[in-house]
Short mmCIF file of C-alpha atoms in Angstrom, two decimals:
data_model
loop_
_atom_site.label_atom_id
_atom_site.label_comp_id
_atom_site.label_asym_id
_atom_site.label_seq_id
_atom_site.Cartn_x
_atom_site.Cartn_y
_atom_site.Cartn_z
CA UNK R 32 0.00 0.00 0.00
CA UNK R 33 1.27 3.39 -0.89
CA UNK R 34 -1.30 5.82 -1.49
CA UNK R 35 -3.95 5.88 1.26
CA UNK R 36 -7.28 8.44 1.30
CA UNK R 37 -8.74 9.27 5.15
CA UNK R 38 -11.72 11.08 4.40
CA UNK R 39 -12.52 13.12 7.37
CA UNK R 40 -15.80 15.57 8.70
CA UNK R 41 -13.90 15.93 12.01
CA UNK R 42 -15.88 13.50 13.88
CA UNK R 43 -15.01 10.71 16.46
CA UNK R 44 -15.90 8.34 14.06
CA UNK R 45 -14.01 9.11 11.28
CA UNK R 46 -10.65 10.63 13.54
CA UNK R 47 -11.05 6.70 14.90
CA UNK R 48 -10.84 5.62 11.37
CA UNK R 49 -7.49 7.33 10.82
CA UNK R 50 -6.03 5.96 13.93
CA UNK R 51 -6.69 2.25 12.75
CA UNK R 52 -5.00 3.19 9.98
CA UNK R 53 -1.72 4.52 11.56
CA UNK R 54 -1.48 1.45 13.34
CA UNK R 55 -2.54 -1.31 10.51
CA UNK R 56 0.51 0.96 8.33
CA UNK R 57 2.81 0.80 10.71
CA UNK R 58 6.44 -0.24 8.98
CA UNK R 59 5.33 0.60 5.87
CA UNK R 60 6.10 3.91 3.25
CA UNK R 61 2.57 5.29 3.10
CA UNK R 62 1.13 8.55 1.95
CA UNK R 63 -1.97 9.76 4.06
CA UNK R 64 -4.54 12.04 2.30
CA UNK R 65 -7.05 13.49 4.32
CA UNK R 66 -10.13 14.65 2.92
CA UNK R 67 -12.44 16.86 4.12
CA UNK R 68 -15.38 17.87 1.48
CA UNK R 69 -18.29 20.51 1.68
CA UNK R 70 -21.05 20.73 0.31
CA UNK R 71 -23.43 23.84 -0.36
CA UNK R 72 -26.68 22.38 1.76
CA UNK R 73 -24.33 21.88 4.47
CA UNK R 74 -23.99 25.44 5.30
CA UNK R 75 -25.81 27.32 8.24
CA UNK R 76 -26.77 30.72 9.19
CA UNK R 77 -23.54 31.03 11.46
CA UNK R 78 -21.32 30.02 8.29
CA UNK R 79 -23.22 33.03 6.36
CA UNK R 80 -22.70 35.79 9.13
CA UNK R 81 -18.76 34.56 9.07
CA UNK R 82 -18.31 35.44 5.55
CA UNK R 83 -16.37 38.20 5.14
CA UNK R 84 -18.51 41.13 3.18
CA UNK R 85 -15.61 40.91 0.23
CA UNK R 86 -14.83 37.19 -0.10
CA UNK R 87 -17.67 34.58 -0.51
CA UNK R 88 -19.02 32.03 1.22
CA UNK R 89 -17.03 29.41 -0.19
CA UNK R 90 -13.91 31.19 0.83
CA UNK R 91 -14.72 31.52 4.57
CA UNK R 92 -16.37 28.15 4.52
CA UNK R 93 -13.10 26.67 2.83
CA UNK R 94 -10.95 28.89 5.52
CA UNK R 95 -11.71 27.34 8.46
CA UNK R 96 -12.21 23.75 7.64
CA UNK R 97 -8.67 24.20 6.05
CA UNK R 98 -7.77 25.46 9.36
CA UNK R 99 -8.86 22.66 10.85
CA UNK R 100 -7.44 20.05 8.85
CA UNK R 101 -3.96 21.50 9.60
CA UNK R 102 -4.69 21.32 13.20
CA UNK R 103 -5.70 17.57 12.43
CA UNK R 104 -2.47 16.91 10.32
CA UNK R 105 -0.16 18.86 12.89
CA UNK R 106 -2.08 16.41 15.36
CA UNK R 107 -0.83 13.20 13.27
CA UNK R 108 2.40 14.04 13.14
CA UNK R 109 3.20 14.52 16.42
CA UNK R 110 1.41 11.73 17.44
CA UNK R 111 3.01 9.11 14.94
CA UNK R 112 6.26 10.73 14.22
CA UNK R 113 6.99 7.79 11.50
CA UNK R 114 9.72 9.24 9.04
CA UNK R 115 8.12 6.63 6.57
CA UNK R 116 4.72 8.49 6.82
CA UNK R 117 3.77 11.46 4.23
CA UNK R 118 0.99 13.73 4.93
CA UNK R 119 -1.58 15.21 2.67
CA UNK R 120 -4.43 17.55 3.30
CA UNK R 121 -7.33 18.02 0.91
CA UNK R 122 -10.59 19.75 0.68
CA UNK R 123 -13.33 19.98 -1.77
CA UNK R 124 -16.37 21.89 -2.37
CA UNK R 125 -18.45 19.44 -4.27
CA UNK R 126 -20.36 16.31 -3.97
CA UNK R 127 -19.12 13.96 -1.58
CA UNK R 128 -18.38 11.06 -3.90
CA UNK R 129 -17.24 13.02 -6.45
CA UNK R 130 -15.21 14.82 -4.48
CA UNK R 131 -13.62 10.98 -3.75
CA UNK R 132 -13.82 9.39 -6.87
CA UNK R 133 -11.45 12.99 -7.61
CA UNK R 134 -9.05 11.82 -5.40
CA UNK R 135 -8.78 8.26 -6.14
CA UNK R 136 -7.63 9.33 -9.68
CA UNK R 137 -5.38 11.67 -9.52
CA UNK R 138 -3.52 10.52 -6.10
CA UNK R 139 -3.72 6.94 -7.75
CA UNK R 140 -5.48 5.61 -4.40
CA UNK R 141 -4.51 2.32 -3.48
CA UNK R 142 -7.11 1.83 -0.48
CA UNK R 143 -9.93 4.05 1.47
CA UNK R 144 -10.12 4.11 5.05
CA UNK R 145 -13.33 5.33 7.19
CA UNK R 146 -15.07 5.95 9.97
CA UNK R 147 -19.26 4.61 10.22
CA UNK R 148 -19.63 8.82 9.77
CA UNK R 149 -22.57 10.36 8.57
CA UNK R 150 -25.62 7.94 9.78
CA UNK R 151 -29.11 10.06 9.15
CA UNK R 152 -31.52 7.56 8.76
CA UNK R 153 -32.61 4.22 10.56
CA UNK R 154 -31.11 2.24 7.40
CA UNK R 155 -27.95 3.38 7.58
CA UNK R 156 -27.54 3.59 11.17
CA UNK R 157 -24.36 0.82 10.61
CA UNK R 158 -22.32 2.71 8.44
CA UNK R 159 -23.70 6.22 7.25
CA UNK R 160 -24.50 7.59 4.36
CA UNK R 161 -21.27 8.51 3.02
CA UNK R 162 -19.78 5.37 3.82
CA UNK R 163 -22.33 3.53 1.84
CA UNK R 164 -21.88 5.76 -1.35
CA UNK R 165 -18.31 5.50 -1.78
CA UNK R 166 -18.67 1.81 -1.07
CA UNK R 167 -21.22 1.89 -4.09
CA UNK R 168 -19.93 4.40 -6.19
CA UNK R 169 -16.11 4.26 -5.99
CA UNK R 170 -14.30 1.83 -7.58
CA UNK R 171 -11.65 1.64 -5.10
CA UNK R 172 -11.20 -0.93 -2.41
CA UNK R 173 -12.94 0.66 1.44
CA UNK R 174 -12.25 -0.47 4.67
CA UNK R 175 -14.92 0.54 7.26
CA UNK R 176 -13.93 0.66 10.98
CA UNK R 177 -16.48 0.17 13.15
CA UNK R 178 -17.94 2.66 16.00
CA UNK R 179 -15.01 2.34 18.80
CA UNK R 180 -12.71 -0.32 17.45
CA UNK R 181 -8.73 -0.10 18.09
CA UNK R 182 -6.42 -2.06 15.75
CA UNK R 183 -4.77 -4.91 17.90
CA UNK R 184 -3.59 -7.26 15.67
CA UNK R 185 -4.26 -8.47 12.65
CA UNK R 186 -3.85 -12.45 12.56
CA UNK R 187 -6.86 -13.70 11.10
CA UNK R 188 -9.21 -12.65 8.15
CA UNK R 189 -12.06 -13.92 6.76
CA UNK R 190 -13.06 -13.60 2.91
CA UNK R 191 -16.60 -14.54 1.97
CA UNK R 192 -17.97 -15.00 -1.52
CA UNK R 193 -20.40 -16.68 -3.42
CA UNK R 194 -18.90 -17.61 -6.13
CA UNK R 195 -15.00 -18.36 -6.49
CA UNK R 196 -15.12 -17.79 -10.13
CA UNK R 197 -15.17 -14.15 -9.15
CA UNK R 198 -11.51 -14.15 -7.53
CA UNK R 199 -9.43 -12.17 -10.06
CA UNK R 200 -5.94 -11.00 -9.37
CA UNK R 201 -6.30 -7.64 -9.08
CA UNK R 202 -8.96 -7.74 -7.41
CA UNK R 203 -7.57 -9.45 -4.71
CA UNK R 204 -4.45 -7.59 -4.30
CA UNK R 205 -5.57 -5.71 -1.40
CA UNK R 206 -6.56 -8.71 0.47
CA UNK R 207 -2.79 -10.36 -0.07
CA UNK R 208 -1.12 -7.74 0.71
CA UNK R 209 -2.70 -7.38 4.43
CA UNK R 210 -2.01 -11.47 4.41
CA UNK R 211 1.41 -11.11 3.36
CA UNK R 212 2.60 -8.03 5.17
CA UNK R 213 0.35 -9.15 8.64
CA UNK R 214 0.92 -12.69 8.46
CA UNK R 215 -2.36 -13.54 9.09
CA UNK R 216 -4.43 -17.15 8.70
CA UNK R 217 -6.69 -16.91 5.73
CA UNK R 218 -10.43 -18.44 6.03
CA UNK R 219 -12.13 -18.72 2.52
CA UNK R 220 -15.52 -19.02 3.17
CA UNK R 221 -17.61 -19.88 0.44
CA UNK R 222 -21.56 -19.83 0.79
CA UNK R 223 -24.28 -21.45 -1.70
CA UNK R 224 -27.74 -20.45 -1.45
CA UNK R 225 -28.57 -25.03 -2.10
CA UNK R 226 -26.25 -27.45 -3.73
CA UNK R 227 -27.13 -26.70 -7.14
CA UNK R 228 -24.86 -23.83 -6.87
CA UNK R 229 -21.75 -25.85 -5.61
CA UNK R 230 -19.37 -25.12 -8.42
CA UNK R 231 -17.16 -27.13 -10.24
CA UNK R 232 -13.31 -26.71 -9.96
CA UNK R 233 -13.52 -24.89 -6.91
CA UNK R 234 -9.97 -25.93 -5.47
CA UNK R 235 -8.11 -24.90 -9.02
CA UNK R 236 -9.88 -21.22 -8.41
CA UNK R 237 -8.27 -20.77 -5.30
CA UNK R 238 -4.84 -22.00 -5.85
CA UNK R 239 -5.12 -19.87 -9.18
CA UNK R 240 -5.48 -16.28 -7.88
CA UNK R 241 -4.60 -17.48 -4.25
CA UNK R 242 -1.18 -18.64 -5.57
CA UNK R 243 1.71 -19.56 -2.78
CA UNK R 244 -0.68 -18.11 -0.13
CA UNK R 245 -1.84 -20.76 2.76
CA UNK R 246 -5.53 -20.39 3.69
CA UNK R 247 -8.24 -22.87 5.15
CA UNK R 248 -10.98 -23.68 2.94
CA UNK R 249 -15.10 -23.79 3.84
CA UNK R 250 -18.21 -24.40 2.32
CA UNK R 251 -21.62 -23.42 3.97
CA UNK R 252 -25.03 -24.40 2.20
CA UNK R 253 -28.83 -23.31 2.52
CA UNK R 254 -27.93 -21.12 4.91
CA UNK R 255 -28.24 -17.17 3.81
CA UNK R 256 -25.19 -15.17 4.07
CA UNK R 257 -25.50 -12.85 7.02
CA UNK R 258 -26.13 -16.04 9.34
CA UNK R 259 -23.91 -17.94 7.63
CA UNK R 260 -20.77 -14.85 8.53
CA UNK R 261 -22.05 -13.97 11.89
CA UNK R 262 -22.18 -17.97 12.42
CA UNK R 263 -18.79 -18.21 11.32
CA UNK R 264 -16.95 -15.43 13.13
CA UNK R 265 -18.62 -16.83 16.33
CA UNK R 266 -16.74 -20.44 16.04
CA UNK R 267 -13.01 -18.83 14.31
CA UNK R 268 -12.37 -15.29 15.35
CA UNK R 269 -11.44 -12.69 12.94
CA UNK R 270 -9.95 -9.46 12.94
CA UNK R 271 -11.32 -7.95 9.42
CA UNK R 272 -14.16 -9.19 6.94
CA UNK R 273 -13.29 -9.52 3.36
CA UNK R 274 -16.27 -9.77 0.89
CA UNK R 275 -16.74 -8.07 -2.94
CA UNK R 276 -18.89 -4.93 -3.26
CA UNK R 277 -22.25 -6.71 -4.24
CA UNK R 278 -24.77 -5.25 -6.58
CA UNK R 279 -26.65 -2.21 -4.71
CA UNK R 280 -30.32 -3.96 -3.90
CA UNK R 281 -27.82 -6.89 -2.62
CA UNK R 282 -25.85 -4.91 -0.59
CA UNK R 283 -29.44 -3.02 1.18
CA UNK R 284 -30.47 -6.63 2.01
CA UNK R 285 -27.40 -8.09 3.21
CA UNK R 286 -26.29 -4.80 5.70
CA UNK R 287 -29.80 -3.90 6.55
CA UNK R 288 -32.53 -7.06 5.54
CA UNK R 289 -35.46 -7.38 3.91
CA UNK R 290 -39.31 -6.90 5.06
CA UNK R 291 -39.49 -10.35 5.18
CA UNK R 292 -36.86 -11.86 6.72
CA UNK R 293 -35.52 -9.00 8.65
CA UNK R 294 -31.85 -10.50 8.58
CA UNK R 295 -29.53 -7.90 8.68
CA UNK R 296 -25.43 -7.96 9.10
CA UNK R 297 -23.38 -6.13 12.06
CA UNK R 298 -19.95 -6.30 11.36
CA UNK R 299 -18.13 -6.12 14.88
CA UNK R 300 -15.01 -6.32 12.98
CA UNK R 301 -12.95 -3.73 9.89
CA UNK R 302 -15.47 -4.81 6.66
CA UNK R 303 -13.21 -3.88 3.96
CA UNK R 304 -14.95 -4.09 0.56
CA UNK R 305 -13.49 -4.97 -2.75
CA UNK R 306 -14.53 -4.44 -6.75
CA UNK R 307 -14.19 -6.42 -9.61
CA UNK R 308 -12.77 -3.98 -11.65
#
C-alpha cells in the first residue's frame, strides 16, 4: 500500500478511522490524504454571518475547515512521528463522492479508510450515508472501521464470496497484501444459497489467484449469508471481513434485511470491501 485516502468531517468516528489506519501501516512507506469535502446544503446561518462582506461564502467556509485540517495533520504528526509516513491535506467543495472518486484518480489511491460517519436515517444507522456511497460508487477498495474499534492485531481474516469464479488478481491484491505483510491465517468461506450452486473446480480457483498463499478452505449451504458470517466469526475469530462490493439492492439486504426476513449484518469487525474492476 502506498497511497492511502482518510476522508474526514472531524468526527469521532471518522478521527477513529485514521487511527486504525496509523497502526494497521505501521512499517510501511505510506502517503496519508485526508479529505475533508463541503457541500453547499451543508452550510448554516452562522457560516453566512462569518463570511467576510468581500470574499464569498465558499472562501470563509473553505478557511476554516482548512484550518482545521492542519490542526488535524499537525495532530498526526506529532502523534506518529513515523519518518516513513507522508501527509496530505485536501478539501473539496463538491459532492461527496465526487469529491472521492477525484481523489482516487489523480492521487492513484490504493485503499480508502473510514469511519461509520454520517448515519441520518434508521437504514444506515451501521455505516452512514457517506460510507455507503463510496462503497457503491467508488471503484476503489474501502475499509470501514467500526464505532469504537482499536487495531490490535491483525492475525486472522475472513473472505466470503459466493462464487470463487469471481476471484481475479487484481482484485484481490488488497486482500494479499494485508495477508502477506500481517501474516495472518486466511479463512475462505464460500456460501451457496442449495447445492445446485456448488461449483465445479472450486480448489483450481483458489490455488489460481490465491497462488503460494496458505488459507483454510469452507463451504456453507442453505444457509443465507449474514447467518452464515455472523455464524462463522462466532466459532473462528477474525480481525477484518473480506467480501466483494455486491450489486446495490444486494448490498441493502445483506447490511440492513429485507421486510421479510428482517436479517440484517453487524460487522463487529474492519469490513473492507473490494470491486471487480
Amino acid at each position: 500500500m502506498k497511497h492511502i485516502l482518510l476522508p474526514t468531517d472531524f468526527s469521532e468516528n471518522s478521527t477513529n478511522a485514521m487511527n486504525y489506519a496509523m497502526e494497521l501501516f505501521k512499517g510501511e512507506t505510506c502517503h496519508f490524504y485526508i479529505l475533508n469535502v463541503q457541500k453547499s446544503s451543508e452550510y448554516i446561518t452562522d457560516d453566512l454571518l462569518a463570511a467576510d462582506t468581500n470574499g464569498t461564502i465558499y472562501s470563509a467556509i473553505a478557511k476554516d475547515n482548512k484550518k482545521q485540517l492542519k490542526s488535524l495533520l499537525n495532530t498526526y504528526k506529532k502523534k506518529y512521528p513515523q519518518p516513513n509516513y507522508h501527509w496530505h491535506s485536501l478539501f473539496d467543495y463538491d459532492n461527496f463522492v465526487d469529491a472521492v472518486n477525484q481523489v482516487v484518480s489523480t492521487k492513484k489511491i490504493d485503499l480508502i479508510v473510514m469511519g461509520t460517519n454520517g448515519a441520518t436515517g434508521a437504514q444506515e444507522t451501521l455505516f452512514g450515508s457517506n460510507t455507503l456511497r463510496v462503497v457503491r460508487g467508488v471503484n476503489c477498495p474501502v475499509l470501514i472501521i467500526p464505532e469504537g474499534y482499536t487495531f490490535g492485531t491483525l492475525s486472522s481474516i475472513l473472505f466470503s464470496t459466493s462464487n470463487c469464479k469471481e476471484l481475479k488478481q487484481e482484485a484481490v491484491k488488497v486482500l494479499k497484501y494485508f495477508t502477506k505483510t500481517h501474516k495472518a491465517l486466511l479463512h475462505i468461506l464460500t456460501i451457496h444459497q442449495d447445492s445446485n450452486e456448488a461449483e465445479q473446480g472450486y480448489d483450481y480457483y483458489l490455488k489460481e489467484v490465491l497462488e503460494n498463499m496458505d488459507y483454510k478452505k469452507y463451504t456453507i449451504e442453505g444457509i443465507p449469508l449474514p447467518f452464515a458470517v455472523e455464524s462463522f466469526e462466532q466459532l473462528i475469530p477474525v480481525e477484518m471481513h473480506v467480501m466483494f462490493a455486491p450489486k446495490e439492492t444486494f448490498l441493502d439486504r445483506f447490511l440492513f434485511g429485507s421486510d421479510t426476513s428482517r436479517i440484517s449484518y453487524r460487522s463487529n469487525v474492519p469490513l473492507l470491501f473490494l470491486h471487480k474492476n
